[in-house]
Coordinates of N, CA and C in Angstrom, one line a residue:
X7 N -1.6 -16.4 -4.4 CA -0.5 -15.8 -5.2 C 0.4 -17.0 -5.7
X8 N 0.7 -16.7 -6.7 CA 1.7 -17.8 -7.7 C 3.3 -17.8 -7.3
X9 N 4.0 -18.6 -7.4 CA 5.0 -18.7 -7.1 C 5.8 -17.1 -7.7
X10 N 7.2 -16.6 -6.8 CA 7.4 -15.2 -7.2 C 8.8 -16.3 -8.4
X11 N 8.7 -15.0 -9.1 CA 9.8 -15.8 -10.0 C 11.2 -15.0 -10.1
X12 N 11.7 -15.4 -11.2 CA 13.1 -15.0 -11.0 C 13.5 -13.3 -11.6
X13 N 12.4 -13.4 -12.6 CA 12.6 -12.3 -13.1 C 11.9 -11.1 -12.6
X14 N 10.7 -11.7 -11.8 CA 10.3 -10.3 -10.2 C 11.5 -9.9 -9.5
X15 N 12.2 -10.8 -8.8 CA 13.5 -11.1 -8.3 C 14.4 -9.7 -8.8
X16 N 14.4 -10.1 -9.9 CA 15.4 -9.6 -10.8 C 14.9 -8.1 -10.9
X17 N 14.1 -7.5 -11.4 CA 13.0 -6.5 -11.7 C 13.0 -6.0 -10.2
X18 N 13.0 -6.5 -9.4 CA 12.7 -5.8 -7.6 C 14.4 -5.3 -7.6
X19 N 15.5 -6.0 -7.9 CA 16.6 -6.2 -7.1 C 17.3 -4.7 -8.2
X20 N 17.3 -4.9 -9.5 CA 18.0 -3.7 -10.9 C 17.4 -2.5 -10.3
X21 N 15.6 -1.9 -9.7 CA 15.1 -0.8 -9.5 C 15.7 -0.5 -8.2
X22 N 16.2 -1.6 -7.5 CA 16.2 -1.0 -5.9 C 17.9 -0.6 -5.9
X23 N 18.7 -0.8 -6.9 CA 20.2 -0.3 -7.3 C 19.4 1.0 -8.0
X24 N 18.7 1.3 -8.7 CA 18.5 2.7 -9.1 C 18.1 3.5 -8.4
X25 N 17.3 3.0 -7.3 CA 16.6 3.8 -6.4 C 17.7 4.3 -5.6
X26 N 18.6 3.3 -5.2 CA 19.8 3.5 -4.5 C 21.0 4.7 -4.9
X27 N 21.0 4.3 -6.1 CA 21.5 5.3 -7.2 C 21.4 6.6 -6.8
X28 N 20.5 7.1 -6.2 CA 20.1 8.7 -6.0 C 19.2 8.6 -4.5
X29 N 20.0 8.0 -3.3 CA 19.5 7.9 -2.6 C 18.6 9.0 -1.3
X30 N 19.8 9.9 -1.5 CA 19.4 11.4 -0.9 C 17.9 11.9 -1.9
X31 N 18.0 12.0 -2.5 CA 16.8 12.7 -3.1 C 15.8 11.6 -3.7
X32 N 15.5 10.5 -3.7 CA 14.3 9.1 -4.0 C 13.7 9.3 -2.2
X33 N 14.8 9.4 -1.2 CA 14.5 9.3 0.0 C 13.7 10.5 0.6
X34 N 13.4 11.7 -0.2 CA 13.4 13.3 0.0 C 11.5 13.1 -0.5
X35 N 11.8 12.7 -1.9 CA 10.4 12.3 -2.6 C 9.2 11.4 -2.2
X36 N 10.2 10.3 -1.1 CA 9.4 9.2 -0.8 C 8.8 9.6 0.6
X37 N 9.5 10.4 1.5 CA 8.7 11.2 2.8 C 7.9 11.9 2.1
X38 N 8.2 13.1 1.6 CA 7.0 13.6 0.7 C 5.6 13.5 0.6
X39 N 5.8 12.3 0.0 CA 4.6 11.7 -0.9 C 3.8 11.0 0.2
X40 N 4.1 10.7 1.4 CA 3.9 10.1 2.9 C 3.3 11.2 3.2
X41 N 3.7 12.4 3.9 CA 3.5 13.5 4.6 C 2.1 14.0 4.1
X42 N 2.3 14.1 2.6 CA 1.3 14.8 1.4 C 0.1 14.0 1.9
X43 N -0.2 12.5 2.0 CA -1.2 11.6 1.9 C -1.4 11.9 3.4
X44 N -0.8 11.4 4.6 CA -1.0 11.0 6.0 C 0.0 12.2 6.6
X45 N -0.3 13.2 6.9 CA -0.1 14.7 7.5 C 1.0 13.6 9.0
X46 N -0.3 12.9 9.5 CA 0.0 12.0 10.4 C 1.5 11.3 10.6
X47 N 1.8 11.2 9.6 CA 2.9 9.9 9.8 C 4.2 10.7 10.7
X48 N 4.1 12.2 10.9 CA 5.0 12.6 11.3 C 5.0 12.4 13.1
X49 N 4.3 11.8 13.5 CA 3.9 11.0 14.5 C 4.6 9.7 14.5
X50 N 4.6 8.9 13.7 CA 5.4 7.9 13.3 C 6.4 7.7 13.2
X51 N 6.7 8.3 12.3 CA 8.2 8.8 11.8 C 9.1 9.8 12.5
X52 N 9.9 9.6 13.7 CA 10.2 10.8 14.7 C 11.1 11.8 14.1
X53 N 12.0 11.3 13.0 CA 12.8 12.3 12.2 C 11.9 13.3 11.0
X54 N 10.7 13.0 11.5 CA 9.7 14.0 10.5 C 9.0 15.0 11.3
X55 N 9.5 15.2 12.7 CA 8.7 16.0 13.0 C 8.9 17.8 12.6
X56 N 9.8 18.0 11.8 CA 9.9 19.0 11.6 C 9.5 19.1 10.4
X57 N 9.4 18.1 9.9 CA 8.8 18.0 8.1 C 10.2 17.3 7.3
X58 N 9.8 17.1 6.0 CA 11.4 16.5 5.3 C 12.1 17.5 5.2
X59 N 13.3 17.3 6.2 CA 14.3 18.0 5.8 C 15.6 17.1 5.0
X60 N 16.0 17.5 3.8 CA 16.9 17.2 3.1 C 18.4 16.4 3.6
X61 N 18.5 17.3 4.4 CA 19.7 17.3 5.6 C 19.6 16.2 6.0
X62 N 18.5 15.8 6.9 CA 18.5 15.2 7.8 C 19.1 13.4 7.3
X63 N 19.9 12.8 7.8 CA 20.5 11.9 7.4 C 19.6 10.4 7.6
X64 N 18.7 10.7 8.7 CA 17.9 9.7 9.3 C 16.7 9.3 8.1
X65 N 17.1 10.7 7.5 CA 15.5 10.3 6.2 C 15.9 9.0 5.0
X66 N 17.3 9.5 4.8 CA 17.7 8.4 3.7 C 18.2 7.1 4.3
X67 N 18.4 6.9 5.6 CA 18.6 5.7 6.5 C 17.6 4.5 6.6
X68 N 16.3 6.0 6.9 CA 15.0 4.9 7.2 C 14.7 4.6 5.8
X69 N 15.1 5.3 4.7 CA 14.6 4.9 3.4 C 14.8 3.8 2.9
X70 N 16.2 3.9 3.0 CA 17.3 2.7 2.4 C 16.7 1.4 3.5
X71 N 16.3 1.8 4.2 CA 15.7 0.5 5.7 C 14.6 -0.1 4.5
X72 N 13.7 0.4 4.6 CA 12.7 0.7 4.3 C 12.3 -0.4 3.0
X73 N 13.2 0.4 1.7 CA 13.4 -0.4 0.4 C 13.6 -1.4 0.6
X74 N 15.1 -1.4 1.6 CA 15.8 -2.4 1.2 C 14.9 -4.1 2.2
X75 N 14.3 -3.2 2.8 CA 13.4 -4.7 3.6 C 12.4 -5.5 2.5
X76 N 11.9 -4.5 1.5 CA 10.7 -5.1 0.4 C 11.8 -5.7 -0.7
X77 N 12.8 -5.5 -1.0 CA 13.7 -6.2 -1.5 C 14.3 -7.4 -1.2
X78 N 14.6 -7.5 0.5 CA 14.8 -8.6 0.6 C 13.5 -9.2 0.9
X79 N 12.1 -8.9 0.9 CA 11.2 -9.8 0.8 C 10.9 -10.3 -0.4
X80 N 11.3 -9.7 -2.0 CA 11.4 -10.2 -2.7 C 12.1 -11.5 -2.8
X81 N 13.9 -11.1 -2.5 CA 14.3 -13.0 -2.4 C 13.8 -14.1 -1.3
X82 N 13.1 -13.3 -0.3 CA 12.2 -14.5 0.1 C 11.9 -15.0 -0.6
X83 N 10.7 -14.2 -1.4 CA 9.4 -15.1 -2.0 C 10.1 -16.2 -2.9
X84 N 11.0 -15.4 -3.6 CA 12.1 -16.8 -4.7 C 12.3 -17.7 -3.9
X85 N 13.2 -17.7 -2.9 CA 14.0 -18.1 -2.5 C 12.9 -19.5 -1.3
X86 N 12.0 -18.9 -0.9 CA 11.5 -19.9 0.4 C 9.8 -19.5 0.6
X87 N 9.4 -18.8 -0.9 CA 8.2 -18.8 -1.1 C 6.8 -18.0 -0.1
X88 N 7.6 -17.2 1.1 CA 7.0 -16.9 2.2 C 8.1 -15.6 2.5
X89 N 7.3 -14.6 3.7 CA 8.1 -13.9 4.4 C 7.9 -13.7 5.6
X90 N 9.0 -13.7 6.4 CA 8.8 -13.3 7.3 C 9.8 -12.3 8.5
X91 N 8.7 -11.6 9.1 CA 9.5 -10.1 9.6 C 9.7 -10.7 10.6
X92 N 10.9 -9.7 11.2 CA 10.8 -10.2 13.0 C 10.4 -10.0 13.6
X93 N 10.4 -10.7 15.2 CA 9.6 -10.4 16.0 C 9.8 -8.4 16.5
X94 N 11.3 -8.2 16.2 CA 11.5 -6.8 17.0 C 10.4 -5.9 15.8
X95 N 10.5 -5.8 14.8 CA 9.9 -5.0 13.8 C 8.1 -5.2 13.5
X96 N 8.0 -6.3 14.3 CA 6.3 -6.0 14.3 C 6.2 -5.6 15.5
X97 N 7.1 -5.8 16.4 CA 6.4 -5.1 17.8 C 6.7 -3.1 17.7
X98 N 7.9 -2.9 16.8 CA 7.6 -1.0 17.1 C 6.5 -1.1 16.1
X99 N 6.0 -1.4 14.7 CA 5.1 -1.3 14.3 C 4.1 -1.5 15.3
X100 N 3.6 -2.3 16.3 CA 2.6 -2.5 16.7 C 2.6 -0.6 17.9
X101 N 4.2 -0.8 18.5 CA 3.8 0.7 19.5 C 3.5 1.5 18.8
X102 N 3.8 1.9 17.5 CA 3.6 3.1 17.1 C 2.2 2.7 16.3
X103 N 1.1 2.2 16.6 CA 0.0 1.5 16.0 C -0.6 1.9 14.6
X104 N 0.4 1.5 13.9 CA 0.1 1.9 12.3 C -0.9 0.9 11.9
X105 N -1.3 1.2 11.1 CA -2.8 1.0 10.5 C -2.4 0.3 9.6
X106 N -4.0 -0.4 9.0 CA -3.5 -0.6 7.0 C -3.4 0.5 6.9
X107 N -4.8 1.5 6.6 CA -4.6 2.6 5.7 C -3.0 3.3 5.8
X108 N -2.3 3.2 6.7 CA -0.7 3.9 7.0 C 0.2 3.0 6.2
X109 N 0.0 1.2 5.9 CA 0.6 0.4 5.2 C 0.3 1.1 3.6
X110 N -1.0 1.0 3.6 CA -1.3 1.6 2.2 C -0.8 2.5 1.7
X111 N -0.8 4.1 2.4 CA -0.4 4.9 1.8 C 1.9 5.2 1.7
X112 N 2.3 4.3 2.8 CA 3.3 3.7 2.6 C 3.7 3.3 0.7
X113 N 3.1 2.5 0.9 CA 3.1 1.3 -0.3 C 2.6 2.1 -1.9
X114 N 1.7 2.9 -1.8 CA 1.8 4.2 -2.7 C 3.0 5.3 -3.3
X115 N 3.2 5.2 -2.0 CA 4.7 6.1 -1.8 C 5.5 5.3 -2.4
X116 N 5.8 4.3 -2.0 CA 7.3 3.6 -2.6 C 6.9 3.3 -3.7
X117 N 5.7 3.3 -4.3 CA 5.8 2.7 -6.0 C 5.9 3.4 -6.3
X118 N 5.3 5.2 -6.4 CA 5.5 6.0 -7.0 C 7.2 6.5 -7.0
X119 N 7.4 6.6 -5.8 CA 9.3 6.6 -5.6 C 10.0 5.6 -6.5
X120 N 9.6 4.5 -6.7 CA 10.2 3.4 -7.5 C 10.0 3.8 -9.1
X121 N 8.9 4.2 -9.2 CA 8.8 4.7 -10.7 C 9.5 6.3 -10.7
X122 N 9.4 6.7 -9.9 CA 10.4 7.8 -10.3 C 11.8 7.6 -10.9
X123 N 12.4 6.7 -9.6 CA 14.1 6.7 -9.9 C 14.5 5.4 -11.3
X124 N 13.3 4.8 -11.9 CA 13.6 4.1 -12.8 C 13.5 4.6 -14.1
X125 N 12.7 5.5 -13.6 CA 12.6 6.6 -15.4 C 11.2 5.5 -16.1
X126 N 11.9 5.6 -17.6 CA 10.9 4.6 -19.0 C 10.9 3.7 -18.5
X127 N 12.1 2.9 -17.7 CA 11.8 1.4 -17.4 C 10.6 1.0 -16.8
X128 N 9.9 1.9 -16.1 CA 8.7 1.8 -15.5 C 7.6 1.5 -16.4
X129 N 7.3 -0.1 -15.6 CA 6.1 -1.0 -16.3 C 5.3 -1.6 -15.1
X130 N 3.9 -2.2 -16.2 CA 3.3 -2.8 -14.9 C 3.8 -4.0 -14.7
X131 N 5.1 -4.9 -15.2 CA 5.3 -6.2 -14.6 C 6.7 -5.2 -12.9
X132 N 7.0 -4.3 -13.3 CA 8.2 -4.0 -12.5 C 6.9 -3.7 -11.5
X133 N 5.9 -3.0 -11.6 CA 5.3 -2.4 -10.3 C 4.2 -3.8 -10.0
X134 N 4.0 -4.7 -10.8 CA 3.3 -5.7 -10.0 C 4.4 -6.5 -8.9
X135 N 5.9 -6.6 -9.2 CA 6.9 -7.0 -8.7 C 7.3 -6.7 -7.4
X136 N 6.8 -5.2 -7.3 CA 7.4 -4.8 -6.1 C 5.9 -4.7 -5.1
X137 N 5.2 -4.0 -6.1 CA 3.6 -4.7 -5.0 C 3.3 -5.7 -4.4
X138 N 3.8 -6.9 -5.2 CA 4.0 -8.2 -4.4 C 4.6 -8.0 -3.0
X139 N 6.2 -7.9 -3.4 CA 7.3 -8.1 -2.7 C 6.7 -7.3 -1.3
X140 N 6.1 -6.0 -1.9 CA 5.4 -4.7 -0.4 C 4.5 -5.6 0.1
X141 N 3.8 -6.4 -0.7 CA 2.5 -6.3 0.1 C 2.9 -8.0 1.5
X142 N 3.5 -8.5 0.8 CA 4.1 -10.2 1.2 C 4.8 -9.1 2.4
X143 N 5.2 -8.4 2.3 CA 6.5 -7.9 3.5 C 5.5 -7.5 4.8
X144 N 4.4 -6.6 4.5 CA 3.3 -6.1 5.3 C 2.6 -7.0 5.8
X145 N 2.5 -7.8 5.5 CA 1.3 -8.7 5.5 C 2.3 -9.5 7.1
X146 N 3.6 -9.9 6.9 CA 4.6 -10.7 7.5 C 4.8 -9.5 8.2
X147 N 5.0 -8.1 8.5 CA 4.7 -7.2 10.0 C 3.6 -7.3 10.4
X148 N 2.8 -7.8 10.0 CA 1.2 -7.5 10.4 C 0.7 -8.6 11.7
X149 N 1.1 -9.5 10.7 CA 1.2 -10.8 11.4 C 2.4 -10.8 12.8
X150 N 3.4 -10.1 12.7 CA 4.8 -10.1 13.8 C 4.0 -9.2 14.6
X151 N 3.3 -8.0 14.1 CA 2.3 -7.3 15.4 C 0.9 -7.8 16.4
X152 N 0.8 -9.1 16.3 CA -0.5 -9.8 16.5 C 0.6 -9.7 18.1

């Protein structure tokens, strides 16, 4: 991978204020689109065991977690070219033994969530941007779960 630049930076950082923008309902579409692919994740995800409920406050918590962690892996990459997660967040990833395929269909989710709450602005330099930023972020829990 090539150095991340400023205008991925920039491009990760404008979408993740939009996304934020409408956080209750990006956060509604983005369990969704989880549940739809991986029935399973409600195993994972303990505030899903009843399915997305709207209400539930924990959904747009873990969302806003969630974004906002591939976001700041974006200024990593600017910033110090690498990422890395911590030790506490690859060890519940490792108890709750998520998978790639569970990274993957994650990482589906949030692009399609990301192109929702950005509308037209949705391009492939914005979603190569944030695919980076997901994939650099996963890669750095994957590694914190060894």
């Amino acid at each position: 991978m090539g150095a991340f630049t400023e205008k991925q930076e920039a491009l990760v950082n404008s979408s993740w204020e939009a996304f934020k923008g409408n956080l209750s309902r990006h956060s509604v579409t983005f369990f969704t689109l989880i549940l739809e692919k991986e029935p399973e994740a409600k195993n994972i995800f303990s505030f899903l065991h009843n399915g997305v409920d709207p209400n539930n406050p924990k959904i747009a918590e873990h969302a806003e977690k969630l974004f906002g962690l591939v976001r700041d892996s974006a200024v990593q990459l600017k910033t110090k070219g690498t990422v890395v997660a911590d030790a506490k967040l690859g060890s519940v990833h490792a108890e709750k033994k998520v998978t790639d395929a569970q990274f993957a269909v994650v990482k589906e989710a949030l692009l399609k969530t990301i192109k929702e709450a950005v509308g037209d602005k949705w391009n492939e330099e914005l979603s190569n941007a944030w695919e980076i930023a997901y994939d650099e972020m996963a890669a750095a829990i994957k590694k914190a779960m060894a």
